[in-house]
PDB file of C-alpha atoms in Angstrom:
ATOM      1  CA  MET A   1       0.367  -0.407   0.277  1.00  0.00           C
ATOM      2  CA  LYS A   2       2.158   2.386   0.577  1.00  0.00           C
ATOM      3  CA  ARG A   3       4.382   1.636  -2.633  1.00  0.00           C
ATOM      4  CA  PHE A   4       0.685   2.656  -4.317  1.00  0.00           C
ATOM      5  CA  LEU A   5       0.696   5.933  -2.732  1.00  0.00           C
ATOM      6  CA  GLY A   6       4.674   6.297  -3.218  1.00  0.00           C
ATOM      7  CA  VAL A   7       3.973   5.822  -6.983  1.00  0.00           C
ATOM      8  CA  ILE A   8       0.353   8.103  -6.880  1.00  0.00           C
ATOM      9  CA  PHE A   9       2.397  10.990  -4.893  1.00  0.00           C
ATOM     10  CA  CYS A  10       5.668  10.763  -7.602  1.00  0.00           C
ATOM     11  CA  PHE A  11       2.625  10.814 -10.622  1.00  0.00           C
ATOM     12  CA  VAL A  12       0.724  14.061  -8.554  1.00  0.00           C
ATOM     13  CA  LEU A  13       3.864  16.134  -7.811  1.00  0.00           C
ATOM     14  CA  LEU A  14       4.589  15.516 -11.431  1.00  0.00           C
ATOM     15  CA  CYS A  15       1.870  16.158 -13.333  1.00  0.00           C
ATOM     16  CA  GLY A  16       2.113  19.396 -10.791  1.00  0.00           C
ATOM     17  CA  CYS A  17       4.946  20.710 -12.313  1.00  0.00           C
ATOM     18  CA  ALA A  18       4.859  20.016 -15.668  1.00  0.00           C
ATOM     19  CA  GLY A  19       2.165  22.420 -15.645  1.00  0.00           C
ATOM     20  CA  LYS A  20       3.195  24.951 -13.130  1.00  0.00           C
ATOM     21  CA  SER A  21       3.325  28.642 -15.015  1.00  0.00           C
ATOM     22  CA  ARG A  22       5.590  31.025 -14.837  1.00  0.00           C
ATOM     23  CA  ALA A  23       5.858  35.084 -15.845  1.00  0.00           C
ATOM     24  CA  ILE A  24       7.966  37.281 -17.753  1.00  0.00           C
ATOM     25  CA  SER A  25       8.158  40.657 -18.918  1.00  0.00           C
ATOM     26  CA  PRO A  26       8.686  41.498 -22.828  1.00  0.00           C
ATOM     27  CA  VAL A  27      11.040  42.494 -23.493  1.00  0.00           C
ATOM     28  CA  VAL A  28      11.289  45.836 -25.664  1.00  0.00           C
ATOM     29  CA  ASP A  29      13.692  48.323 -24.782  1.00  0.00           C
ATOM     30  CA  GLY A  30      17.186  48.032 -25.765  1.00  0.00           C
ATOM     31  CA  ILE A  31      17.682  46.112 -28.261  1.00  0.00           C
ATOM     32  CA  ALA A  32      18.550  45.656 -32.061  1.00  0.00           C
ATOM     33  CA  PHE A  33      16.603  42.594 -34.991  1.00  0.00           C
ATOM     34  CA  CYS A  34      15.828  43.001 -38.585  1.00  0.00           C
ATOM     35  CA  ALA A  35      12.190  43.509 -38.425  1.00  0.00           C
ATOM     36  CA  THR A  36      10.738  41.655 -41.965  1.00  0.00           C
ATOM     37  CA  VAL A  37       7.431  43.922 -42.787  1.00  0.00           C
ATOM     38  CA  ASN A  38       4.655  41.771 -44.758  1.00  0.00           C
ATOM     39  CA  PHE A  39       2.402  44.242 -45.515  1.00  0.00           C
ATOM     40  CA  TYR A  40      -0.986  43.871 -47.706  1.00  0.00           C
ATOM     41  CA  ASN A  41       1.535  43.191 -51.408  1.00  0.00           C
ATOM     42  CA  GLU A  42       4.366  44.571 -50.337  1.00  0.00           C
ATOM     43  CA  VAL A  43       7.893  43.745 -47.758  1.00  0.00           C
ATOM     44  CA  TYR A  44       9.709  45.851 -46.040  1.00  0.00           C
ATOM     45  CA  GLU A  45      12.958  44.246 -43.877  1.00  0.00           C
ATOM     46  CA  CYS A  46      14.305  47.175 -42.064  1.00  0.00           C
ATOM     47  CA  ASP A  47      16.945  46.689 -39.853  1.00  0.00           C
ATOM     48  CA  THR A  48      15.601  48.066 -36.109  1.00  0.00           C
ATOM     49  CA  THR A  49      16.743  49.958 -32.740  1.00  0.00           C
ATOM     50  CA  ILE A  50      14.611  50.570 -30.007  1.00  0.00           C
ATOM     51  CA  ASP A  51      17.338  51.980 -27.295  1.00  0.00           C
ATOM     52  CA  LYS A  52      16.601  51.887 -23.355  1.00  0.00           C
ATOM     53  CA  GLY A  53      15.150  55.168 -23.602  1.00  0.00           C
ATOM     54  CA  GLY A  54      12.178  53.372 -25.813  1.00  0.00           C
ATOM     55  CA  THR A  55      13.771  55.026 -28.966  1.00  0.00           C
ATOM     56  CA  MET A  56      12.563  52.949 -32.011  1.00  0.00           C
ATOM     57  CA  HIS A  57      15.367  53.593 -35.068  1.00  0.00           C
ATOM     58  CA  LEU A  58      14.814  51.801 -38.311  1.00  0.00           C
ATOM     59  CA  ALA A  59      17.329  51.433 -41.650  1.00  0.00           C
ATOM     60  CA  VAL A  60      15.331  51.185 -44.457  1.00  0.00           C
ATOM     61  CA  ARG A  61      17.188  47.311 -46.680  1.00  0.00           C
ATOM     62  CA  VAL A  62      14.257  46.534 -48.848  1.00  0.00           C
ATOM     63  CA  PRO A  63      12.123  47.654 -51.126  1.00  0.00           C
ATOM     64  CA  ASP A  64      15.786  48.867 -52.833  1.00  0.00           C
ATOM     65  CA  ASP A  65      13.563  51.864 -54.194  1.00  0.00           C
ATOM     66  CA  LEU A  66      13.960  52.984 -50.116  1.00  0.00           C
ATOM     67  CA  SER A  67      16.824  51.669 -49.234  1.00  0.00           C
ATOM     68  CA  GLY A  68      18.846  54.224 -47.511  1.00  0.00           C
ATOM     69  CA  LEU A  69      15.694  55.619 -45.717  1.00  0.00           C
ATOM     70  CA  LYS A  70      16.533  56.334 -42.409  1.00  0.00           C
ATOM     71  CA  VAL A  71      13.107  56.277 -39.175  1.00  0.00           C
ATOM     72  CA  SER A  72      13.059  57.576 -36.148  1.00  0.00           C
ATOM     73  CA  ILE A  73       9.866  57.586 -32.980  1.00  0.00           C
ATOM     74  CA  ASN A  74       9.751  58.676 -30.217  1.00  0.00           C
ATOM     75  CA  GLU A  75       7.359  59.989 -27.530  1.00  0.00           C
ATOM     76  CA  ASN A  76       7.939  63.176 -28.979  1.00  0.00           C
ATOM     77  CA  GLY A  77       7.370  62.578 -32.425  1.00  0.00           C
ATOM     78  CA  ILE A  78       8.451  60.635 -36.306  1.00  0.00           C
ATOM     79  CA  THR A  79      11.698  61.766 -38.565  1.00  0.00           C
ATOM     80  CA  ALA A  80      12.412  60.609 -41.060  1.00  0.00           C
ATOM     81  CA  GLU A  81      16.436  61.179 -42.840  1.00  0.00           C
ATOM     82  CA  TYR A  82      16.693  59.677 -46.967  1.00  0.00           C
ATOM     83  CA  LEU A  83      19.904  61.173 -48.839  1.00  0.00           C
ATOM     84  CA  GLY A  84      20.826  63.813 -45.454  1.00  0.00           C
ATOM     85  CA  LEU A  85      17.119  65.149 -45.814  1.00  0.00           C
ATOM     86  CA  THR A  86      15.153  65.425 -42.649  1.00  0.00           C
ATOM     87  CA  TYR A  87      11.895  66.367 -42.555  1.00  0.00           C
ATOM     88  CA  THR A  88       9.087  65.423 -40.171  1.00  0.00           C
ATOM     89  CA  PRO A  89       6.571  62.786 -42.508  1.00  0.00           C
ATOM     90  CA  LYS A  90       2.943  62.813 -42.512  1.00  0.00           C
ATOM     91  CA  THR A  91       2.273  58.999 -41.220  1.00  0.00           C
ATOM     92  CA  GLU A  92      -0.207  58.595 -43.771  1.00  0.00           C
ATOM     93  CA  ASN A  93       1.724  59.745 -46.462  1.00  0.00           C
ATOM     94  CA  LEU A  94       4.620  57.123 -46.454  1.00  0.00           C
ATOM     95  CA  PRO A  95       2.669  54.175 -45.136  1.00  0.00           C
ATOM     96  CA  LEU A  96       5.790  52.512 -43.966  1.00  0.00           C
ATOM     97  CA  CYS A  97       5.801  55.144 -41.063  1.00  0.00           C
ATOM     98  CA  GLY A  98       2.925  54.720 -40.326  1.00  0.00           C
ATOM     99  CA  VAL A  99       4.265  50.785 -40.070  1.00  0.00           C
ATOM    100  CA  ALA A 100       6.933  52.333 -37.796  1.00  0.00           C
ATOM    101  CA  GLN A 101       4.061  54.278 -35.595  1.00  0.00           C
ATOM    102  CA  THR A 102       2.469  51.512 -35.060  1.00  0.00           C
ATOM    103  CA  LEU A 103       4.937  49.165 -34.141  1.00  0.00           C
ATOM    104  CA  TYR A 104       6.207  51.791 -32.164  1.00  0.00           C
ATOM    105  CA  ARG A 105       3.165  52.381 -30.452  1.00  0.00           C
ATOM    106  CA  ILE A 106       2.602  48.262 -29.568  1.00  0.00           C
ATOM    107  CA  ILE A 107       6.771  48.486 -27.934  1.00  0.00           C
ATOM    108  CA  GLY A 108       5.736  50.758 -25.673  1.00  0.00           C
ATOM    109  CA  GLU A 109       2.163  48.998 -24.984  1.00  0.00           C
ATOM    110  CA  MET A 110       4.236  46.175 -24.518  1.00  0.00           C
ATOM    111  CA  ARG A 111       6.533  47.881 -21.774  1.00  0.00           C
ATOM    112  CA  ASP A 112       4.805  47.533 -18.662  1.00  0.00           C
ATOM    113  CA  LYS A 113       3.429  44.513 -19.053  1.00  0.00           C
ATOM    114  CA  VAL A 114       3.628  41.600 -17.342  1.00  0.00           C
ATOM    115  CA  LEU A 115       2.502  37.840 -19.735  1.00  0.00           C
ATOM    116  CA  VAL A 116       1.766  34.896 -17.921  1.00  0.00           C
ATOM    117  CA  ILE A 117       3.100  30.996 -19.756  1.00  0.00           C
ATOM    118  CA  ARG A 118       3.427  27.868 -19.592  1.00  0.00           C
ATOM    119  CA  LYS A 119       6.299  25.969 -19.700  1.00  0.00           C
ATOM    120  CA  ASP A 120       8.144  26.670 -22.339  1.00  0.00           C
ATOM    121  CA  GLU A 121       5.818  28.429 -25.189  1.00  0.00           C
ATOM    122  CA  ASN A 122       6.114  31.733 -26.759  1.00  0.00           C
ATOM    123  CA  CYS A 123       3.082  34.558 -25.134  1.00  0.00           C
ATOM    124  CA  LEU A 124       0.501  35.661 -26.929  1.00  0.00           C
ATOM    125  CA  PHE A 125      -0.394  38.686 -26.505  1.00  0.00           C
ATOM    126  CA  GLU A 126      -4.399  40.705 -27.643  1.00  0.00           C
ATOM    127  CA  GLY A 127      -5.250  44.121 -27.853  1.00  0.00           C
ATOM    128  CA  ARG A 128      -6.108  47.021 -29.308  1.00  0.00           C
ATOM    129  CA  ILE A 129      -4.888  50.088 -30.494  1.00  0.00           C
ATOM    130  CA  ASP A 130      -6.581  52.329 -32.424  1.00  0.00           C
ATOM    131  CA  ASP A 131      -9.426  49.954 -33.007  1.00  0.00           C
ATOM    132  CA  ARG A 132      -7.664  47.556 -34.670  1.00  0.00           C
ATOM    133  CA  ALA A 133      -6.854  43.856 -33.161  1.00  0.00           C
ATOM    134  CA  TYR A 134      -3.270  43.038 -32.674  1.00  0.00           C
ATOM    135  CA  THR A 135      -1.347  40.172 -31.246  1.00  0.00           C
ATOM    136  CA  PHE A 136       2.033  40.158 -29.887  1.00  0.00           C
ATOM    137  CA  CYS A 137       4.180  36.499 -29.284  1.00  0.00           C
ATOM    138  CA  CYS A 138       7.033  36.222 -27.611  1.00  0.00           C
ATOM    139  CA  ALA A 139       9.234  33.951 -26.784  1.00  0.00           C
ATOM    140  CA  PRO A 140      10.231  32.207 -23.455  1.00  0.00           C
ATOM    141  CA  SER A 141      13.213  35.013 -22.721  1.00  0.00           C
ATOM    142  CA  GLY A 142      10.873  37.683 -22.949  1.00  0.00           C
ATOM    143  CA  LEU A 143      12.371  38.301 -26.828  1.00  0.00           C
ATOM    144  CA  PRO A 144      10.134  39.362 -29.487  1.00  0.00           C
ATOM    145  CA  LEU A 145       8.832  37.536 -31.700  1.00  0.00           C
ATOM    146  CA  TYR A 146       6.039  38.719 -34.165  1.00  0.00           C
ATOM    147  CA  ILE A 147       3.248  41.539 -34.002  1.00  0.00           C
ATOM    148  CA  GLU A 148       0.199  40.618 -36.393  1.00  0.00           C
ATOM    149  CA  ILE A 149      -3.237  43.412 -36.969  1.00  0.00           C
ATOM    150  CA  PRO A 150      -4.730  40.941 -38.706  1.00  0.00           C
ATOM    151  CA  ASP A 151      -7.296  43.492 -39.922  1.00  0.00           C
ATOM    152  CA  ASP A 152      -5.193  45.872 -41.410  1.00  0.00           C
ATOM    153  CA  SER A 153      -3.851  42.682 -43.430  1.00  0.00           C
ATOM    154  CA  TYR A 154       0.026  43.188 -42.471  1.00  0.00           C
ATOM    155  CA  ARG A 155       2.278  41.244 -39.791  1.00  0.00           C
ATOM    156  CA  ILE A 156       6.174  42.481 -38.319  1.00  0.00           C
ATOM    157  CA  GLU A 157       8.206  39.508 -37.572  1.00  0.00           C
ATOM    158  CA  PHE A 158      11.457  39.822 -35.663  1.00  0.00           C
ATOM    159  CA  SER A 159      14.670  37.588 -36.625  1.00  0.00           C
ATOM    160  CA  ASN A 160      18.654  38.287 -35.422  1.00  0.00           C
ATOM    161  CA  VAL A 161      16.872  39.633 -31.986  1.00  0.00           C
ATOM    162  CA  LYS A 162      19.739  40.750 -29.652  1.00  0.00           C
ATOM    163  CA  ILE A 163      19.708  42.693 -26.316  1.00  0.00           C
ATOM    164  CA  ILE A 164      22.183  45.610 -26.930  1.00  0.00           C
TER     165      ILE A 164
END
């Protein structure tokens, strides 16, 4: 009888530990990554950094005709630089700036979040920005994997994510 109870106790203990969850905070400041943006039928690739102060810098690599465009976003607004000319764009005139601004705002919402994951699964957070639903996915380490906004048909994938 003691053996039987011992086996049952071990089984319950192991099953209980396997289902534990833990809290993580998304890492969204002090990181660098390549952002691949699929926006309707367009694809952009940007080398991106978000410094410890929360300012995001994007440098466009793809498409070739926008290569060299640099966009910086912080709480004071958005600036763009291209061929030595710096200006403040209207986000509706340049789709990439609108997407970059949305990315910045979603990252901002993730700053103080604590997300719960089970075991070593990726963590999904669903939210709304300007009445548009989005999904933010991060790895168990807290590093971002992708953001998806189905209503606007775009997805931003994070690759080569590094802490700087």
